[in-house]
mmCIF file of C-alpha atoms in Angstrom:
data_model
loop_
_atom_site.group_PDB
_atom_site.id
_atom_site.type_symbol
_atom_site.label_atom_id
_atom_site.label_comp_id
_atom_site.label_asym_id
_atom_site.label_seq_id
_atom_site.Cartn_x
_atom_site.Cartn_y
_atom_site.Cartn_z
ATOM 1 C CA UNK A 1 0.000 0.000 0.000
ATOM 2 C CA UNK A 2 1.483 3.410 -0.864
ATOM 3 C CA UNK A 3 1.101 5.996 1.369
ATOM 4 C CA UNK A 4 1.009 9.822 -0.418
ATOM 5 C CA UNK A 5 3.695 11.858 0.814
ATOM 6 C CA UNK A 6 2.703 15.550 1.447
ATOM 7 C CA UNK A 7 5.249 18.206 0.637
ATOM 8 C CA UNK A 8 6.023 20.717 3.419
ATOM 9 C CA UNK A 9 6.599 24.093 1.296
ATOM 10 C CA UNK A 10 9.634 26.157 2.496
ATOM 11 C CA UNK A 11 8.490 28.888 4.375
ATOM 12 C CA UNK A 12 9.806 32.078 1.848
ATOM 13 C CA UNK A 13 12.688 34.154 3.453
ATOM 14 C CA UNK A 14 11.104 38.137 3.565
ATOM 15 C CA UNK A 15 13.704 40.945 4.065
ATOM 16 C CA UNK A 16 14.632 41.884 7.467
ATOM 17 C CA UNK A 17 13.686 45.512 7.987
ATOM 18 C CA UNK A 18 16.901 47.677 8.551
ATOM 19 C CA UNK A 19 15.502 51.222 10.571
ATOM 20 C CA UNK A 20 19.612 52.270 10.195
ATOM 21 C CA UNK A 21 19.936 51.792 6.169
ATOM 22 C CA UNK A 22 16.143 53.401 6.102
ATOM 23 C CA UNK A 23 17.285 56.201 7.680
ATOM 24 C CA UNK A 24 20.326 56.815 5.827
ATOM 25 C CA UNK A 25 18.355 56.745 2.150
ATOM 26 C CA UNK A 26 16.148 58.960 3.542
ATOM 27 C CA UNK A 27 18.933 61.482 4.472
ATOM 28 C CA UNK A 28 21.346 60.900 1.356
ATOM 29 C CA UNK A 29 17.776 61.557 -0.781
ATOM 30 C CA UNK A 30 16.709 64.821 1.246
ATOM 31 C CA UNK A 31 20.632 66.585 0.863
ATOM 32 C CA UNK A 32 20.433 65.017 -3.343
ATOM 33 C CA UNK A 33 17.039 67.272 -3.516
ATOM 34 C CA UNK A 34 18.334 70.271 -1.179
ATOM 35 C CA UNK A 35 20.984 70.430 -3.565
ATOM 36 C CA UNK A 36 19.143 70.488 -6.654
ATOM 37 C CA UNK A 37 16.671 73.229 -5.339
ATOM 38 C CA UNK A 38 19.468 74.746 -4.452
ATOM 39 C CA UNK A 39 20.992 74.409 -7.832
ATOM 40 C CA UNK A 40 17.191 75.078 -9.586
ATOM 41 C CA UNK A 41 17.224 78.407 -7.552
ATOM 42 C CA UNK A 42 20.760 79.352 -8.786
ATOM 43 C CA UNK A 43 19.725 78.988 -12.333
ATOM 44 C CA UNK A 44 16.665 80.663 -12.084
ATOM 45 C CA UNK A 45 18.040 83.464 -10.702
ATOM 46 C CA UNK A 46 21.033 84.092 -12.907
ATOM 47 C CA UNK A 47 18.310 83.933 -15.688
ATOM 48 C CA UNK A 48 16.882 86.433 -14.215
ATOM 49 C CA UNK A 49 20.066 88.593 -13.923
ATOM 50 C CA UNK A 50 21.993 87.470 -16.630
ATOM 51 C CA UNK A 51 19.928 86.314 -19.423
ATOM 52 C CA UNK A 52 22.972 85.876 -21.776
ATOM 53 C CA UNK A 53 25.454 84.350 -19.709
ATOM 54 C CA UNK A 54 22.542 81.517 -18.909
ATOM 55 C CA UNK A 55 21.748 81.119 -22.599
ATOM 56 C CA UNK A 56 25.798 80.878 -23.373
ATOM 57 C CA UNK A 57 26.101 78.251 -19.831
ATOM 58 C CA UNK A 58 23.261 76.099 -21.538
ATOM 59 C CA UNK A 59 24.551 76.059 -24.718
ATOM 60 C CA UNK A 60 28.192 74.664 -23.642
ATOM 61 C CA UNK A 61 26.722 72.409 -21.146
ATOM 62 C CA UNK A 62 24.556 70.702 -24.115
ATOM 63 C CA UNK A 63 27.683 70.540 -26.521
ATOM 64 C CA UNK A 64 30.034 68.838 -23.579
ATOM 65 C CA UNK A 65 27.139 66.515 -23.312
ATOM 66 C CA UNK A 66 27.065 65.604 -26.706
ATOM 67 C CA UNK A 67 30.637 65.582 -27.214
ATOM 68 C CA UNK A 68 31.108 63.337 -23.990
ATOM 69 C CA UNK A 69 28.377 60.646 -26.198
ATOM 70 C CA UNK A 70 30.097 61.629 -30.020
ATOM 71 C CA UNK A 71 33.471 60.937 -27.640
ATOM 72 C CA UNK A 72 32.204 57.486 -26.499
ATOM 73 C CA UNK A 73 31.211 56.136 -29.804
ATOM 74 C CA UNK A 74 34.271 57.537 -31.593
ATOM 75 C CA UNK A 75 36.441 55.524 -28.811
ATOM 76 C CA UNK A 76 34.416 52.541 -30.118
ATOM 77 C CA UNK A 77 34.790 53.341 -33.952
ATOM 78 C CA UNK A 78 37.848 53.409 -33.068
ATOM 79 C CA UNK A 79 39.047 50.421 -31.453
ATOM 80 C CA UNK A 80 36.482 48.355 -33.771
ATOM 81 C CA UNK A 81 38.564 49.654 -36.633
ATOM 82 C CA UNK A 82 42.006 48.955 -34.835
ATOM 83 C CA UNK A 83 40.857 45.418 -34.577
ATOM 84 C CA UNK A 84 40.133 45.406 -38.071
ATOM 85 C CA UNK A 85 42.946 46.782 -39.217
ATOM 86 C CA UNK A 86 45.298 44.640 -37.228
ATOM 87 C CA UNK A 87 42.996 41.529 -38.871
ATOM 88 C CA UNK A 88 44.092 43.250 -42.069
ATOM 89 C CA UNK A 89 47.729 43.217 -41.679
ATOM 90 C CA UNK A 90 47.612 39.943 -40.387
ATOM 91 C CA UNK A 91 45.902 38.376 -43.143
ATOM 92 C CA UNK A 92 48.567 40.707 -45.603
ATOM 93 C CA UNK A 93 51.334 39.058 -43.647
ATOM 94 C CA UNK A 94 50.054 35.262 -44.414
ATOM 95 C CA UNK A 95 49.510 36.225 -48.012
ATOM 96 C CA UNK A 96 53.190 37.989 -48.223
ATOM 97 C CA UNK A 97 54.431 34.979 -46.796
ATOM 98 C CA UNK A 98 53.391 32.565 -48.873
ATOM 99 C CA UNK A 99 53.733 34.528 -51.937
ATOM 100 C CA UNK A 100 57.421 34.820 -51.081
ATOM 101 C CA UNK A 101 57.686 31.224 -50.546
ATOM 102 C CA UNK A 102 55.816 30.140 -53.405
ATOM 103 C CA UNK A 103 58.495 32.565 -55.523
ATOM 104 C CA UNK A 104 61.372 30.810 -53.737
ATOM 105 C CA UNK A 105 60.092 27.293 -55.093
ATOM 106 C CA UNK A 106 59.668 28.889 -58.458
ATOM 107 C CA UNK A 107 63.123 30.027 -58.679
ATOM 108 C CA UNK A 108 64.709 26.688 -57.027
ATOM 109 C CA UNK A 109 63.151 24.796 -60.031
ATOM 110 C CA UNK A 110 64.261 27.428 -62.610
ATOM 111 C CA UNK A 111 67.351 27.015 -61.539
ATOM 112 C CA UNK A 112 67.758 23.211 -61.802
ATOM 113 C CA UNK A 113 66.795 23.454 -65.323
ATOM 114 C CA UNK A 114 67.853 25.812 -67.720
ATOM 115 C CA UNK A 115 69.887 29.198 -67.126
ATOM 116 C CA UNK A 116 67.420 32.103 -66.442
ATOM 117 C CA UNK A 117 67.945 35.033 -69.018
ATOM 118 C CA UNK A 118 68.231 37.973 -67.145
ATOM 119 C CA UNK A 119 65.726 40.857 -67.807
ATOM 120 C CA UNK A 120 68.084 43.420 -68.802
ATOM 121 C CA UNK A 121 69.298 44.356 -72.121
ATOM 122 C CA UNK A 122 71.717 41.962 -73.750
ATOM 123 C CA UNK A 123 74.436 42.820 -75.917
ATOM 124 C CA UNK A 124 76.423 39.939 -77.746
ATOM 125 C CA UNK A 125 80.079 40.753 -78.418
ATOM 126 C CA UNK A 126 81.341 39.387 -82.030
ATOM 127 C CA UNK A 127 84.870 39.994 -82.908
ATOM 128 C CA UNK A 128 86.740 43.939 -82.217
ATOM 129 C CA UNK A 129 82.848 45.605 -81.566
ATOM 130 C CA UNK A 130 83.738 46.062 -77.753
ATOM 131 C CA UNK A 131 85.878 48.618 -76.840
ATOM 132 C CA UNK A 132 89.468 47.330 -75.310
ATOM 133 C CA UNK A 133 89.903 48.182 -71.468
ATOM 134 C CA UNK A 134 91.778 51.638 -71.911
ATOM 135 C CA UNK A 135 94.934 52.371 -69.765
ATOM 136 C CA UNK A 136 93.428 55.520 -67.939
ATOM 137 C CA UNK A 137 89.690 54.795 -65.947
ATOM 138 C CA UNK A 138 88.432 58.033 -66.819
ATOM 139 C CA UNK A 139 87.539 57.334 -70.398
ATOM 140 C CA UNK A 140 85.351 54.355 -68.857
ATOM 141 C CA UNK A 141 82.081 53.935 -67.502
ATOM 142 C CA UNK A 142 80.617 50.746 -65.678
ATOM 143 C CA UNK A 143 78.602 49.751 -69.078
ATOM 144 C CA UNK A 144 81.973 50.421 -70.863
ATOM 145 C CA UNK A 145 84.004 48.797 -68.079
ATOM 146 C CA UNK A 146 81.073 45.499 -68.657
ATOM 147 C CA UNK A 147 81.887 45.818 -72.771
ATOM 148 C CA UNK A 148 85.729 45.807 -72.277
ATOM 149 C CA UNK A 149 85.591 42.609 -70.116
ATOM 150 C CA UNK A 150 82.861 40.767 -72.603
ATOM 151 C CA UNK A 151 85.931 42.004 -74.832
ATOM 152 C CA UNK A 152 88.798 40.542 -73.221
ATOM 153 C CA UNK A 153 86.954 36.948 -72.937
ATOM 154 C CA UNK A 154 86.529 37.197 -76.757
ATOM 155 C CA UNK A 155 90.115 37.716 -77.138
ATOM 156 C CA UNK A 156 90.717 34.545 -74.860
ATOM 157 C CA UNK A 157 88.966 32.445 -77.028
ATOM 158 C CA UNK A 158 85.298 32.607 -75.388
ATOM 159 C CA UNK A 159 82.697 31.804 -77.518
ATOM 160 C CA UNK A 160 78.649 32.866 -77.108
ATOM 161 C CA UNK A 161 80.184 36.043 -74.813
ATOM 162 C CA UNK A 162 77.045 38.205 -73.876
ATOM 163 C CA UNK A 163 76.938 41.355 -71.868
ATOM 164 C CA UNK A 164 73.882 40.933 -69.754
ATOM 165 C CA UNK A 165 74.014 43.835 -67.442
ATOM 166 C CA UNK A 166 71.438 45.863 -66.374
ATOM 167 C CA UNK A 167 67.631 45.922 -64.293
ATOM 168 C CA UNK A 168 67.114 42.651 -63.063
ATOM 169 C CA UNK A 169 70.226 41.046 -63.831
ATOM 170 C CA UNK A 170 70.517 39.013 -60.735
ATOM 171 C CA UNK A 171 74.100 39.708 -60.808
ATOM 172 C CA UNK A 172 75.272 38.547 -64.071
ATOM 173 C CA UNK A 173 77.121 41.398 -66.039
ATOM 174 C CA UNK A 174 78.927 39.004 -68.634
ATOM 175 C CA UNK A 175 78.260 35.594 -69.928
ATOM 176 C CA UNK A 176 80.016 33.423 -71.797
ATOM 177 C CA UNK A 177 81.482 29.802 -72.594
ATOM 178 C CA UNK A 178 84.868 28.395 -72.516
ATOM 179 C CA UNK A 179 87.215 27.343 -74.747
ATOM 180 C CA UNK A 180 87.240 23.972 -73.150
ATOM 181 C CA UNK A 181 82.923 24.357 -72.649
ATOM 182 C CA UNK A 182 82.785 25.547 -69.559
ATOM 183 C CA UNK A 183 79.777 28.349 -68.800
ATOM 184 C CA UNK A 184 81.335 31.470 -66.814
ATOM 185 C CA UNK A 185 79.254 34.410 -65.396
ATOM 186 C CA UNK A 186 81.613 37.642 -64.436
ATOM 187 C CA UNK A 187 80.268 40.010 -62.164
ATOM 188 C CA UNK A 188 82.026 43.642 -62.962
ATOM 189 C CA UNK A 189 82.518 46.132 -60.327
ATOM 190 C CA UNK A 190 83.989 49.649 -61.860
ATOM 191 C CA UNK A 191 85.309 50.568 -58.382
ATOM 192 C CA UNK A 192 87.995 53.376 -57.742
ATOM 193 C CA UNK A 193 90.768 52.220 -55.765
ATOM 194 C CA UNK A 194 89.723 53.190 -51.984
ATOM 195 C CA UNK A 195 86.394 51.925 -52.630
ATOM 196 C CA UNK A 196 86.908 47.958 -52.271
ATOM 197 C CA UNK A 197 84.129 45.260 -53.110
ATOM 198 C CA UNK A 198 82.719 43.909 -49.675
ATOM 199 C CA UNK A 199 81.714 40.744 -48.338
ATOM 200 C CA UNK A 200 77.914 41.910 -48.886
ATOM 201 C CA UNK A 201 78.495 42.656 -52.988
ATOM 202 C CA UNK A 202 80.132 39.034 -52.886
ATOM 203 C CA UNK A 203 76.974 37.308 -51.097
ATOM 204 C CA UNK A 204 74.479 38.761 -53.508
ATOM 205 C CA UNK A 205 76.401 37.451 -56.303
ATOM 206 C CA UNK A 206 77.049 34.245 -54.643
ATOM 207 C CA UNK A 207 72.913 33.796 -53.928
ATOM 208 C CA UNK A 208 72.425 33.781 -57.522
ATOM 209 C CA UNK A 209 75.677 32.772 -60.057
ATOM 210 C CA UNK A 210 75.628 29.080 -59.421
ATOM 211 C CA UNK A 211 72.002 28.168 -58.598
ATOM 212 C CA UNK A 212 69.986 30.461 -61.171
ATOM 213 C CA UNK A 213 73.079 31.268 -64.070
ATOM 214 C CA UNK A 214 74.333 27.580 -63.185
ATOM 215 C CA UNK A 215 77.605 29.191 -63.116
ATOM 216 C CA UNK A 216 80.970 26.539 -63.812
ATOM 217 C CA UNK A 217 83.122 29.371 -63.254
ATOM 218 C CA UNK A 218 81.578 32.504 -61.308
ATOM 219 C CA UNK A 219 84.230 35.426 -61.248
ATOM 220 C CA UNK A 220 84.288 38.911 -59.813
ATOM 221 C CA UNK A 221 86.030 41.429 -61.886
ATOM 222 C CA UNK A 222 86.866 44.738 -60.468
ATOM 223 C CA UNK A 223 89.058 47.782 -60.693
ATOM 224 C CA UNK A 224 89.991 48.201 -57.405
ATOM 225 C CA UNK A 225 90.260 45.040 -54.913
ATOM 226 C CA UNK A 226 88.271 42.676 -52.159
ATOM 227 C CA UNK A 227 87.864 43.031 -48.534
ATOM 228 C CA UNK A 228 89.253 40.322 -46.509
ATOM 229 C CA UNK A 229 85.605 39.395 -45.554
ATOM 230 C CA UNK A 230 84.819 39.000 -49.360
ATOM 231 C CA UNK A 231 87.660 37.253 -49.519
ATOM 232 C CA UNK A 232 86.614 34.610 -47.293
ATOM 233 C CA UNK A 233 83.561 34.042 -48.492
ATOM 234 C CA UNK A 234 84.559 33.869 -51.602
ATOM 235 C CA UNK A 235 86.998 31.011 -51.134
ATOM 236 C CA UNK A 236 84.281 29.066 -49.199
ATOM 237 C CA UNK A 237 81.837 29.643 -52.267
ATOM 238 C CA UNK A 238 84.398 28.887 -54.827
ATOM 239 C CA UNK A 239 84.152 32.448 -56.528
ATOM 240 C CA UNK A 240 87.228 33.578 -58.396
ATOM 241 C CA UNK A 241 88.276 37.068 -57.476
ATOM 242 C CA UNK A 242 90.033 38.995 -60.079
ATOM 243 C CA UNK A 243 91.258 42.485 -58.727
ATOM 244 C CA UNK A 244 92.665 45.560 -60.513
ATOM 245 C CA UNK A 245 96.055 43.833 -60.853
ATOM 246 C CA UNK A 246 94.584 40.744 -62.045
ATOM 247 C CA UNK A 247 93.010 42.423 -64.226
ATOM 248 C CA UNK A 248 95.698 44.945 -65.684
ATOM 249 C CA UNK A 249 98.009 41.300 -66.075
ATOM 250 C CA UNK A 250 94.784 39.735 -68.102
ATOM 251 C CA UNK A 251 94.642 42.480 -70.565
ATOM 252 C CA UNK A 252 98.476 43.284 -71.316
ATOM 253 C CA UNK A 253 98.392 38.636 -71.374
ATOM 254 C CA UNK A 254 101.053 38.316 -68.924
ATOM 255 C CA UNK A 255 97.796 37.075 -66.846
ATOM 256 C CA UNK A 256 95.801 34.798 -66.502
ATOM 257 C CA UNK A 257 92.076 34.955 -66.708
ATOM 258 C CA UNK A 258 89.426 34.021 -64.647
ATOM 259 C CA UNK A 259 88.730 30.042 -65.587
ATOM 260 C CA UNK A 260 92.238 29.695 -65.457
ATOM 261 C CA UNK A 261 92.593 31.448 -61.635
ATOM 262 C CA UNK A 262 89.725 29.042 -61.253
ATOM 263 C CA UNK A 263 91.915 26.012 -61.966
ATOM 264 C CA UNK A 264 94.815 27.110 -60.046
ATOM 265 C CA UNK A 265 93.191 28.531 -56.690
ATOM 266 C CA UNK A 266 92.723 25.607 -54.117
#
């Protein structure tokens, strides 16, 4: 037999009356309207007085009111659009990224296959067109100085010599083959003789003469000489360095020329 189970309701909790806390709202509410009578009065009576200086009081109060609420939705504008732009750059930053690696696969597999022509202008040297290297500098410029190399490599017995300088050359000034087949890319620095090629010169040509020209023999040609940090990093890269000297000995022939230095340098 089941016997029904009668629930006992909770007997509901009422708020304890407080005479103290009362007391005090009655107070705090008595000095808030004293104060605005007081206030009320003020106005009233400086309307009275001064009419203009009332109208002028009003006015500013209303403006610094709605420039307080203009203020507090601009701050809000403003930190919306700070989010957004910081989403923005973000987003720019992925794309940049990936673009840039995307471009670095690109040229990896141009460069295992064949040599990438660079953009500039190129000028192919047949027979006496270039001019020789002259014995004084100042009748040279750095095209010139690129034309009298492409020149010496034809008298060496180069075949398929290009000058390839310019825009977007990735470093290549000169190209040309071998007499015994070999592909050599010269880099030419027209340098005067306190201004030596440095070890930064040397790494941008070194980023690009073997992996995109597929360089056998990469060579720096200059006028003046290398600093001992482009030195070094040339002999760890296996970059020939041909300096003023070298050079001078190349063109009278009591020199050798670059493939050659190639050959004998350890």
């Amino acid at each position: 037999m089941t016997i029904p189970v009668r629930r006992i309701r909770r007997a509901e909790r009422r708020p304890r009356f407080d005479l103290r806390s009362t007391t005090m709202f009655f107070v705090l509410l008595a000095i808030i309207l004293c104060v605005l009578a007081f206030v009320a009065r003020t106005a009233a009576s400086m309307v009275e007085r001064r009419p203009l200086w009332a109208a002028v009081l009003a006015v500013l109060g209303v403006a610094a009111a709605l420039q307080f609420r203009s203020g507090r939705r601009r701050f809000s504008a403003w930190r919306y659009a700070r989010r957004a732009a910081r989403a923005l750059e973000e987003a720019a930053d992925t794309a940049s990224d990936s673009l840039r690696a995307a471009e670095d696969a690109e040229a990896c597999t141009t460069g295992a296959g064949a040599p990438v022509e660079p953009s500039g202008s190129t000028v192919t040297v047949a027979g006496s067109t270039a001019p020789l290297l002259a014995a004084d500098r100042a009748e040279l410029d750095p095209d010139g100085f690129e034309h009298a190399v492409a020149e010496l490599c034809v008298r060496s017995d180069c075949r398929d010599v290009e000058v390839v300088g310019g825009a977007g050359d990735l470093g290549a000034d000169v190209v040309a083959v071998t007499p015994d087949g070999r592909r050599v890319v010269i880099q030419c620095k027209y340098y005067a003789d306190g201004n030596k090629v440095g070890s930064q010169d040397m790494q941008r040509f070194g980023g690009t003469c073997f992996t995109i020209h597929e360089a056998d023999v990469a060579a720096v040609v200059t006028t003046s000489d290398f600093t001992e940090p482009a030195l070094e990093y040339a002999r760890q890269c296996g970059i020939v360095c041909v300096n003023g000297d070298d050079l001078r000995a190349w063109h009278l022939g009591t020199g050798h020329s670059p493939w050659h230095l190639a050959d004998i340098e350890p």
